[in-house]
XYZ file of C-alpha atoms in Angstrom:
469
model
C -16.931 -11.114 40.469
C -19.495 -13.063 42.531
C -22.685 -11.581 41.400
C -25.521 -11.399 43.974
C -24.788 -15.127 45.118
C -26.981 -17.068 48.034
C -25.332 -15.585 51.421
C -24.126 -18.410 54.532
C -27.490 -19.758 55.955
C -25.586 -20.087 59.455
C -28.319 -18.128 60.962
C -31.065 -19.391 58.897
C -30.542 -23.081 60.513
C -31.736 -22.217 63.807
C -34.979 -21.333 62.186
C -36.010 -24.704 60.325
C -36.806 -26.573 62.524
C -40.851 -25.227 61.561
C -43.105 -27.395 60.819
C -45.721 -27.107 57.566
C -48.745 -27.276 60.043
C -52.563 -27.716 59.054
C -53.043 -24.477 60.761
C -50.843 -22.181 58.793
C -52.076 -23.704 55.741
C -55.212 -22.740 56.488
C -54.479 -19.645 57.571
C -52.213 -18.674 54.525
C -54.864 -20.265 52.051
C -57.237 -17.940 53.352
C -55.522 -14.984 53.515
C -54.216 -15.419 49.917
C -58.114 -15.285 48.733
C -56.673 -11.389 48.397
C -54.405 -12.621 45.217
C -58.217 -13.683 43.673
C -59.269 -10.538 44.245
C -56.498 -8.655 42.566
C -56.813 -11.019 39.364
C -60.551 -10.093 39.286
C -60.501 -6.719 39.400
C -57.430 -3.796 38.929
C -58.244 -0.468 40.228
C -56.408 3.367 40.417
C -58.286 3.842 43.354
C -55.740 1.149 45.057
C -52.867 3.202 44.284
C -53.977 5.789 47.212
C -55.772 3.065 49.042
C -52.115 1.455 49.351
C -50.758 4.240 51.039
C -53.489 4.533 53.906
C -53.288 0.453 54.329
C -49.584 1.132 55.373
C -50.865 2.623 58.840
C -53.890 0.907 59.425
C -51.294 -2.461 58.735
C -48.694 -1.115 61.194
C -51.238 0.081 63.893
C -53.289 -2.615 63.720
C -52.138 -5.556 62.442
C -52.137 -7.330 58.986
C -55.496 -8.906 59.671
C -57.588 -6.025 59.716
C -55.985 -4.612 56.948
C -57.546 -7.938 55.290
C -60.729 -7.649 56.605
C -61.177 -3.811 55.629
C -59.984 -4.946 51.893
C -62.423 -7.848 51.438
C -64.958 -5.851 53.023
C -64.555 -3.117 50.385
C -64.305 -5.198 48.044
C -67.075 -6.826 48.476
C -69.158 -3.489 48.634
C -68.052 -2.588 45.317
C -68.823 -5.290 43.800
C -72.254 -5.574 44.935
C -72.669 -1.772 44.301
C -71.651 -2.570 40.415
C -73.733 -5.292 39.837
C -76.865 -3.924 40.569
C -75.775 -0.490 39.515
C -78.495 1.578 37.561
C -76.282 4.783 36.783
C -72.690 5.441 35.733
C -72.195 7.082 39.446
C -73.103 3.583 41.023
C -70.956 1.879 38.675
C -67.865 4.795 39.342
C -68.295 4.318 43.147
C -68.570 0.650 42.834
C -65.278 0.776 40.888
C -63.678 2.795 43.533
C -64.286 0.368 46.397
C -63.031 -2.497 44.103
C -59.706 -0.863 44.053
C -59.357 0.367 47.693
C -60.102 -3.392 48.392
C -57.717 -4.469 46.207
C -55.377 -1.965 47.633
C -55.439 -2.818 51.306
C -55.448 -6.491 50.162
C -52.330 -5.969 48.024
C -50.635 -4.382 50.594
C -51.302 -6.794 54.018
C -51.549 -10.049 51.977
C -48.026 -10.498 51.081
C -46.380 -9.626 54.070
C -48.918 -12.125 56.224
C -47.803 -14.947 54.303
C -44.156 -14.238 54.530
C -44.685 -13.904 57.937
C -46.265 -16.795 58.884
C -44.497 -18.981 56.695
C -41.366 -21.040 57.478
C -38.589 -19.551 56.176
C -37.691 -22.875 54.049
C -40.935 -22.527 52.404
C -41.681 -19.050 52.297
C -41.653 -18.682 48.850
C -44.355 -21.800 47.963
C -46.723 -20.109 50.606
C -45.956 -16.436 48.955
C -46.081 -17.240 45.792
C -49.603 -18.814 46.782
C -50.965 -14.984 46.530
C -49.861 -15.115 42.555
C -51.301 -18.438 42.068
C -54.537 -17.004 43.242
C -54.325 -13.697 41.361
C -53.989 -16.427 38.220
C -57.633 -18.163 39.310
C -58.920 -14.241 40.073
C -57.888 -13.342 36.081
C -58.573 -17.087 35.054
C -62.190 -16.981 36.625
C -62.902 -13.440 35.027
C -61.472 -15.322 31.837
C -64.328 -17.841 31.599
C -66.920 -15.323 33.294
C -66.491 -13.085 30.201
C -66.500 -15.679 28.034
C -69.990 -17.131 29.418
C -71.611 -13.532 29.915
C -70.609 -12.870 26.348
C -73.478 -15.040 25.051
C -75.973 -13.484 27.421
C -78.483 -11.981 25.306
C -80.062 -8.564 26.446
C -76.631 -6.649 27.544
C -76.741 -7.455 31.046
C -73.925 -9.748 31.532
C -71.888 -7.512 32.529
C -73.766 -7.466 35.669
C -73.229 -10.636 36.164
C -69.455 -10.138 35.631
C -69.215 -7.366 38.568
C -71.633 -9.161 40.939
C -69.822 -12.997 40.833
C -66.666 -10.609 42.369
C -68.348 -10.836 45.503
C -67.807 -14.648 45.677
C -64.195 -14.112 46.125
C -64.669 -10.974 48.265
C -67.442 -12.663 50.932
C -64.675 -15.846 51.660
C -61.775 -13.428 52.235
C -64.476 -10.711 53.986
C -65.675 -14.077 56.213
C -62.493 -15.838 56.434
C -60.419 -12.545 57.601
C -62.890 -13.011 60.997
C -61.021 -16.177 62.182
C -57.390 -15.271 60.626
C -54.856 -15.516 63.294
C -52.738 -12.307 63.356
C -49.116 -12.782 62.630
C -46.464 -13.210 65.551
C -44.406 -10.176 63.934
C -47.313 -7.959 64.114
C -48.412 -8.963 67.431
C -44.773 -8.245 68.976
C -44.971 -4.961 66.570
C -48.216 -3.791 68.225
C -46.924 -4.049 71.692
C -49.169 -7.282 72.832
C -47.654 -9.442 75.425
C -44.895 -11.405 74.410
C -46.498 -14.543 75.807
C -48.997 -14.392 73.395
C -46.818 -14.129 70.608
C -44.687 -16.703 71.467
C -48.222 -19.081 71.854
C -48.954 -18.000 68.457
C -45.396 -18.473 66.953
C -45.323 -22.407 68.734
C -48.676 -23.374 66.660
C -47.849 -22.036 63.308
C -44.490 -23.576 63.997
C -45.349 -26.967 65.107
C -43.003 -27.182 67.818
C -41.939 -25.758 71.074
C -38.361 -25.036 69.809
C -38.871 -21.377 68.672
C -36.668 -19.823 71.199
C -34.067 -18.262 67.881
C -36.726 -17.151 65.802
C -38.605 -15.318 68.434
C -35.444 -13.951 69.808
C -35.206 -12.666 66.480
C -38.313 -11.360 66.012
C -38.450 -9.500 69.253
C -35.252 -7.682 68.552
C -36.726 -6.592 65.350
C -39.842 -5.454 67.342
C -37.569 -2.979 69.581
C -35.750 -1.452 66.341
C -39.575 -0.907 64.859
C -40.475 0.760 67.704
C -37.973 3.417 67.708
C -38.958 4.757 64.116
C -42.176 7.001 64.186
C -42.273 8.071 60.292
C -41.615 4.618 58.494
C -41.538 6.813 54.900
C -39.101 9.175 55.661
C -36.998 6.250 57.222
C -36.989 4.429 54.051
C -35.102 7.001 52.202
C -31.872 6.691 54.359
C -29.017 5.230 52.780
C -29.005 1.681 54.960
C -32.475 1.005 53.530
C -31.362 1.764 50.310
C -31.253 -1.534 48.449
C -34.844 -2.476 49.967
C -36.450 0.672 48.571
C -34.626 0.380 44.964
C -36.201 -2.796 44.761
C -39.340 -1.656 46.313
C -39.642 0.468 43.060
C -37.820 -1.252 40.163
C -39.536 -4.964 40.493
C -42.950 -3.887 40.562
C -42.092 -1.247 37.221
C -40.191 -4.174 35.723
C -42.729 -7.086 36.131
C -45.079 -4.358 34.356
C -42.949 -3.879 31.837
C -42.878 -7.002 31.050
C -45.718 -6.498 28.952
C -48.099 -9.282 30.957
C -50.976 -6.430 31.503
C -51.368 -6.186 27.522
C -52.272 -9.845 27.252
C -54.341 -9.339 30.375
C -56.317 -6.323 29.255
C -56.236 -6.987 25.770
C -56.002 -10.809 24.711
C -59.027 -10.460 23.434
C -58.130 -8.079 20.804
C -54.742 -8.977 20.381
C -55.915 -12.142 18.911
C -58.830 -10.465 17.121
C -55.912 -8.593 15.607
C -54.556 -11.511 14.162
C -57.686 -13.151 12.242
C -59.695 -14.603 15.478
C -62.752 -14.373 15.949
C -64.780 -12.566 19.298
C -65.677 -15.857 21.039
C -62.114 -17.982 20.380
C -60.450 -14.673 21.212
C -61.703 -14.779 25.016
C -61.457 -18.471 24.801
C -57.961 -18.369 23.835
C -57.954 -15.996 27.073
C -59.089 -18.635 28.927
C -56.503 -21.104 27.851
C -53.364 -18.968 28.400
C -55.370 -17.892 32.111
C -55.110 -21.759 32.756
C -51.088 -22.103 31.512
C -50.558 -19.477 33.934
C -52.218 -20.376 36.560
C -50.402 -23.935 35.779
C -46.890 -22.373 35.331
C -47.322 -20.134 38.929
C -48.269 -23.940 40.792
C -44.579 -25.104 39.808
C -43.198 -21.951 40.817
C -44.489 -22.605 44.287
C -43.204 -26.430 44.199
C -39.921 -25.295 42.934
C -38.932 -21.708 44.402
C -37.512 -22.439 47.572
C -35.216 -25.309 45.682
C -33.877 -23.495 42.821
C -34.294 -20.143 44.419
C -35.431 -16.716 43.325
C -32.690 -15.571 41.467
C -32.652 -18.786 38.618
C -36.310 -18.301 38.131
C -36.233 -14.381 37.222
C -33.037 -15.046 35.050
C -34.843 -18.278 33.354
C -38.275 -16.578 32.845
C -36.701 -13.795 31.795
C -34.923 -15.945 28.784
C -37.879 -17.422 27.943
C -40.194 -14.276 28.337
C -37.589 -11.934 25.870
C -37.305 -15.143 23.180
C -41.146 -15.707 23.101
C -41.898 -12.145 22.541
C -38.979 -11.333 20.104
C -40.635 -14.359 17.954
C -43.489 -12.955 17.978
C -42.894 -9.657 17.229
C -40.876 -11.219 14.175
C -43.914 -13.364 12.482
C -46.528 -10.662 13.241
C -44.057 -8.294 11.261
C -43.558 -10.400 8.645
C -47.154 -11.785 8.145
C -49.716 -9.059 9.275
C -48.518 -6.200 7.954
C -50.763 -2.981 8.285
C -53.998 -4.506 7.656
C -55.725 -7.511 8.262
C -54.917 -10.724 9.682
C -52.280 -13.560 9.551
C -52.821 -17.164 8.472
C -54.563 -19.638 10.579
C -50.983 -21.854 10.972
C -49.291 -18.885 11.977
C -52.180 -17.416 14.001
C -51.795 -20.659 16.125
C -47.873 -20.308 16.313
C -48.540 -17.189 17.683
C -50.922 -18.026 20.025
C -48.476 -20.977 21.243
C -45.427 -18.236 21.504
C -47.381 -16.239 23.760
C -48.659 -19.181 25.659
C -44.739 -19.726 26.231
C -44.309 -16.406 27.560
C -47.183 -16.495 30.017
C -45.668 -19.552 31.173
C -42.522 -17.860 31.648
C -44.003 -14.821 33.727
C -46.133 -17.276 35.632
C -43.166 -19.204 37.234
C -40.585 -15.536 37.640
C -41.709 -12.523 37.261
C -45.358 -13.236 38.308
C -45.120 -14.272 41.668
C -41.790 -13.313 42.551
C -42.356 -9.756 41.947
C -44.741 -9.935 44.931
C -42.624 -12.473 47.015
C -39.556 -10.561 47.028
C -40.817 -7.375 47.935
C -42.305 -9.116 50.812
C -39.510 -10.887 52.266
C -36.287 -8.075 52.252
C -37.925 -5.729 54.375
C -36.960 -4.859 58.043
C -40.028 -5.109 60.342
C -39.377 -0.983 61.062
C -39.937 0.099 57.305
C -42.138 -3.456 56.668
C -45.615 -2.257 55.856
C -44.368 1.176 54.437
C -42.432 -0.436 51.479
C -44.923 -2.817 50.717
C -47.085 0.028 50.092
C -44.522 1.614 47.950
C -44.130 -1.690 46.118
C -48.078 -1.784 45.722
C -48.551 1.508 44.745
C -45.599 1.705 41.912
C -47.305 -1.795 40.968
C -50.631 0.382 40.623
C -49.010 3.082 39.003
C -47.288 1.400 36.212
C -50.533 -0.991 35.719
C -52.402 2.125 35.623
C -49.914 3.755 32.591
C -49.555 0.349 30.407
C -52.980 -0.251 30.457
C -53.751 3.726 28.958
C -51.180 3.975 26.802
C -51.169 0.148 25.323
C -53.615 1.117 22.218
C -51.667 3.625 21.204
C -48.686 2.082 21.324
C -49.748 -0.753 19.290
C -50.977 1.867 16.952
C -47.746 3.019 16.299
C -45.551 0.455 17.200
C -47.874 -2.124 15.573
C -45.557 -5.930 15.987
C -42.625 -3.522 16.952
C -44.865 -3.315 20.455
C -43.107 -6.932 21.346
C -39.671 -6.075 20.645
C -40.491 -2.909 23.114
C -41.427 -5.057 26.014
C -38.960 -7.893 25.117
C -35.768 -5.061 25.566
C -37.654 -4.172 28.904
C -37.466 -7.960 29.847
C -33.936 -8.280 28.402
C -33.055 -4.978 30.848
C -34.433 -6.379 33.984
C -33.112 -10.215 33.541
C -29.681 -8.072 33.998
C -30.954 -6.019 36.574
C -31.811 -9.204 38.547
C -28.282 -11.072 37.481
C -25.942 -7.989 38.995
C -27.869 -6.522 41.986
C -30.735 -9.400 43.236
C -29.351 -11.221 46.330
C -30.451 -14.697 46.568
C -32.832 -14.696 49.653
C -34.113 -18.649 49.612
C -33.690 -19.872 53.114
C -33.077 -16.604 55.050
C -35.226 -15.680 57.992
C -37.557 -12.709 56.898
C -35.707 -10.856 60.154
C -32.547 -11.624 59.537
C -32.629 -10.297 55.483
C -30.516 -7.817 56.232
C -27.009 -9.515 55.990
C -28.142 -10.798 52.485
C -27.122 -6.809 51.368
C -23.665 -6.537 53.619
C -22.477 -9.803 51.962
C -23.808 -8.214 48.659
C -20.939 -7.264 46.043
C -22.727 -3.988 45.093
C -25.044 -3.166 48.113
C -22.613 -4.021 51.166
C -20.222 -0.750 50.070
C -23.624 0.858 50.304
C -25.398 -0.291 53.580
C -22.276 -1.578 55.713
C -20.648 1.719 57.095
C -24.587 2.868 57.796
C -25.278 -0.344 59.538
C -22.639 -0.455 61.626
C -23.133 3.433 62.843
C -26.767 2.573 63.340
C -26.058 -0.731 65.459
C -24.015 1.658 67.840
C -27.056 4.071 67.701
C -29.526 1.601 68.857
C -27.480 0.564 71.428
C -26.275 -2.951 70.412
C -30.218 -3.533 69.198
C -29.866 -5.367 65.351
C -32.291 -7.066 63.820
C -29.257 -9.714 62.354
C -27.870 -12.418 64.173
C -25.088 -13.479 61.902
């Protein structure tokens, strides 16, 4: 059985002829300021902010959408930091997570738009690598402000979010907006060609635009994006919309996020090399998600879930095993084995920084048609948001009761989801972003699925497809 193998890149060749130009580098380094953001700061609000982005993102284009985030963002966090009540500080937390909302949501899809489909995944997986300096940054931040003397570091904490916040608020004013969104929102197709030649490099763009214009016409016929989602041609797209977001929670990488600190206070640290050690697995990380970005587009999505999914379930298995065997109920664990542990789960932040990290926000972003585009990345944000939310209340009482058994819990959600990846992923390296649809027809699984609805729907539309295989 051929299991979710890389489809025929006939297609796909009459797209790379892109260039990596100065200007989309620019443009996507910019725009993925929203990744810092997210690492910064995690709010609830941004699971309803999410949904609301969706319109404003389809209207209007994927730049506002960027602009409104940072700008929220940027509001919150200068509300928090000089906040003088706990209704200050509750507002200020609410704009920090309807700018990480609308940021979540627009970010991703402008960088697999205006990347070249050979290298879409480096420049996608450039919004992980700067959620990993976000978390990183808060990392050291914490650790510095923890020495303050006098309690009010944690203003300092809250206000240095606006650094972030004021380059993406700033840097959203000169963004170019996307060719997809500009043939989307009905501008002439003039100027989307223009705009598709510079990010491109190169005059030859004649295929790709072809492409995207005939996705443009299909996007245009759809008035209620959500309710189009749920038909069975879209299926695949919105199974994945929810499962890889719950699954790259699941994988347990919140915990060490939230709750490093105590974690390794649980196992005989003390306060300040607990947030140091945060530090140093922020930097592995952050490390690990840079060779995901050289490497994804080579070795392709698929091998890096699978891999970092091996080495994710091992690490965490091992640890669950020594802290088992050596804490016990009460107190801590040996300083050699204490360090073992904080090198196993220095392994398995590696692992989630090269797979599940980034690639649960650059897949999402890529299989998409341009009709249902913005309206399942706001699904994908908001189940993201959701299950963030849950882990992160229910984590202390779970290691209450679970105690080291917490590991093996999240190491059988990694083993699940390595599987999940192995039978029903599609590899999508290489394919244009408007031409992801075949990847599902050639699918073993998905094409009994999608292909009789694709086919009716092709006659629908009058011979309009967004494929050109």
């Amino acid at each position: 059985m051929a299991v979710g193998l890389a489809v025929a890149s006939e297609g796909g060749e009459r797209h790379n002829n892109g260039k990596i130009t100065s200007f989309v580098i620019l443009s996507c380094m910019m725009a993925a300021m929203g990744g810092v953001i997210f690492g910064y700061d995690i709010g609830i609000s941004g699971l309803v902010a999410s949904y609301f982005a969706s319109s404003l993102t389809r209207a209007f284009g994927r730049k506002p959408s960027i602009l409104v985030g940072g700008a929220a963002f940027l509001a919150g966090a200068a509300l928090g930091g000089a906040a003088f009540n706990v209704y200050m500080l509750i507002f200020g937390r609410v704009l920090l997570g309807i700018g990480v909302g609308f940021a979540n949501q627009s970010v991703p899809l402008y960088l697999s738009e205006m990347a070249p489909s050979r290298y879409r995944g480096a420049f996608s997986n450039g919004f992980q690598f700067c959620v990993g300096i976000g978390a990183l940054s808060a990392n050291i931040i914490n650790y510095g402000t923890e020495k303050i003397k006098g309690g009010w570091g944690w203003r300092v904490s809250l206000a240095l979010a606006a650094v972030p916040a004021s380059i993406l608020t700033v840097g959203a004013l000169f963004l170019p907006e996307t060719p997809n969104s500009l043939i989307q929102r009905g501008d002439s197709n003039e100027k989307a060609k223009s705009m598709l030649r510079r990010i491109r490099g190169t005059n030859d763009v004649e295929a790709e635009f072809e492409d995207l214009v005939k996705a443009s016409a299909v996007s245009k016929t759809i008035d209620r994006p959500f309710r189009k989602i749920t038909e069975r041609r879209y299926r695949p797209q919105l199974v994945m919309a929810i499962a890889i977001p719950f699954f790259q929670q699941v994988t347990g990488i919140n915990v060490i996020a939230f709750y490093a600190p105590i974690l390794f206070r649980t196992i005989g640290l003390g306060e300040s090399a607990s947030l140091m050690s945060g530090v140093v697995t922020g930097i592995i990380g952050t490390g690990s998600t840079l060779i995901s970005m050289l490497i994804v587009d080579k070795l392709g999505r698929r091998t890096l879930f699978i891999w970092g999914g091996v080495q994710m379930f091992v690490s965490q298995i091992m640890v669950g095993g020594i802290m088992g065997a050596k804490l016990g109920d009460h107190g801590g664990v040996s300083g050699g084995c204490a360090y073992l542990v904080i090198f196993l789960i220095s392994v398995y932040v590696a692992g989630f920084g090269w797979s599940w990290g980034p690639l649960g926000w650059l897949v999402p972003s890529e299989i998409f048609p341009l009709e249902i585009r913005s309206a399942g990345q706001s699904i994908t944000v908001a189940v993201s948001f959701f299950f963030t939310f849950i882990v992160a209340q229910t984590f202390l009482t779970m290691l209450c009761h679970f105690k080291s058994g917490i590991f093996f819990f999240f190491g059988a959600w990694v083993a699940i989801m390595s599987v999940f990846v192995y039978l029903l992923l599609p590899e999508t390296k290489n394919v244009p972003i408007e031409q992801m649809d075949r990847v599902w027809r050639e699918h073993w699984f998905w094409k009994g699925i999608v292909e009789d609805q694709y086919e009716a729907c092709k006659k629908d539309d009058g011979g309009i497809t967004t494929s050109s295989a």
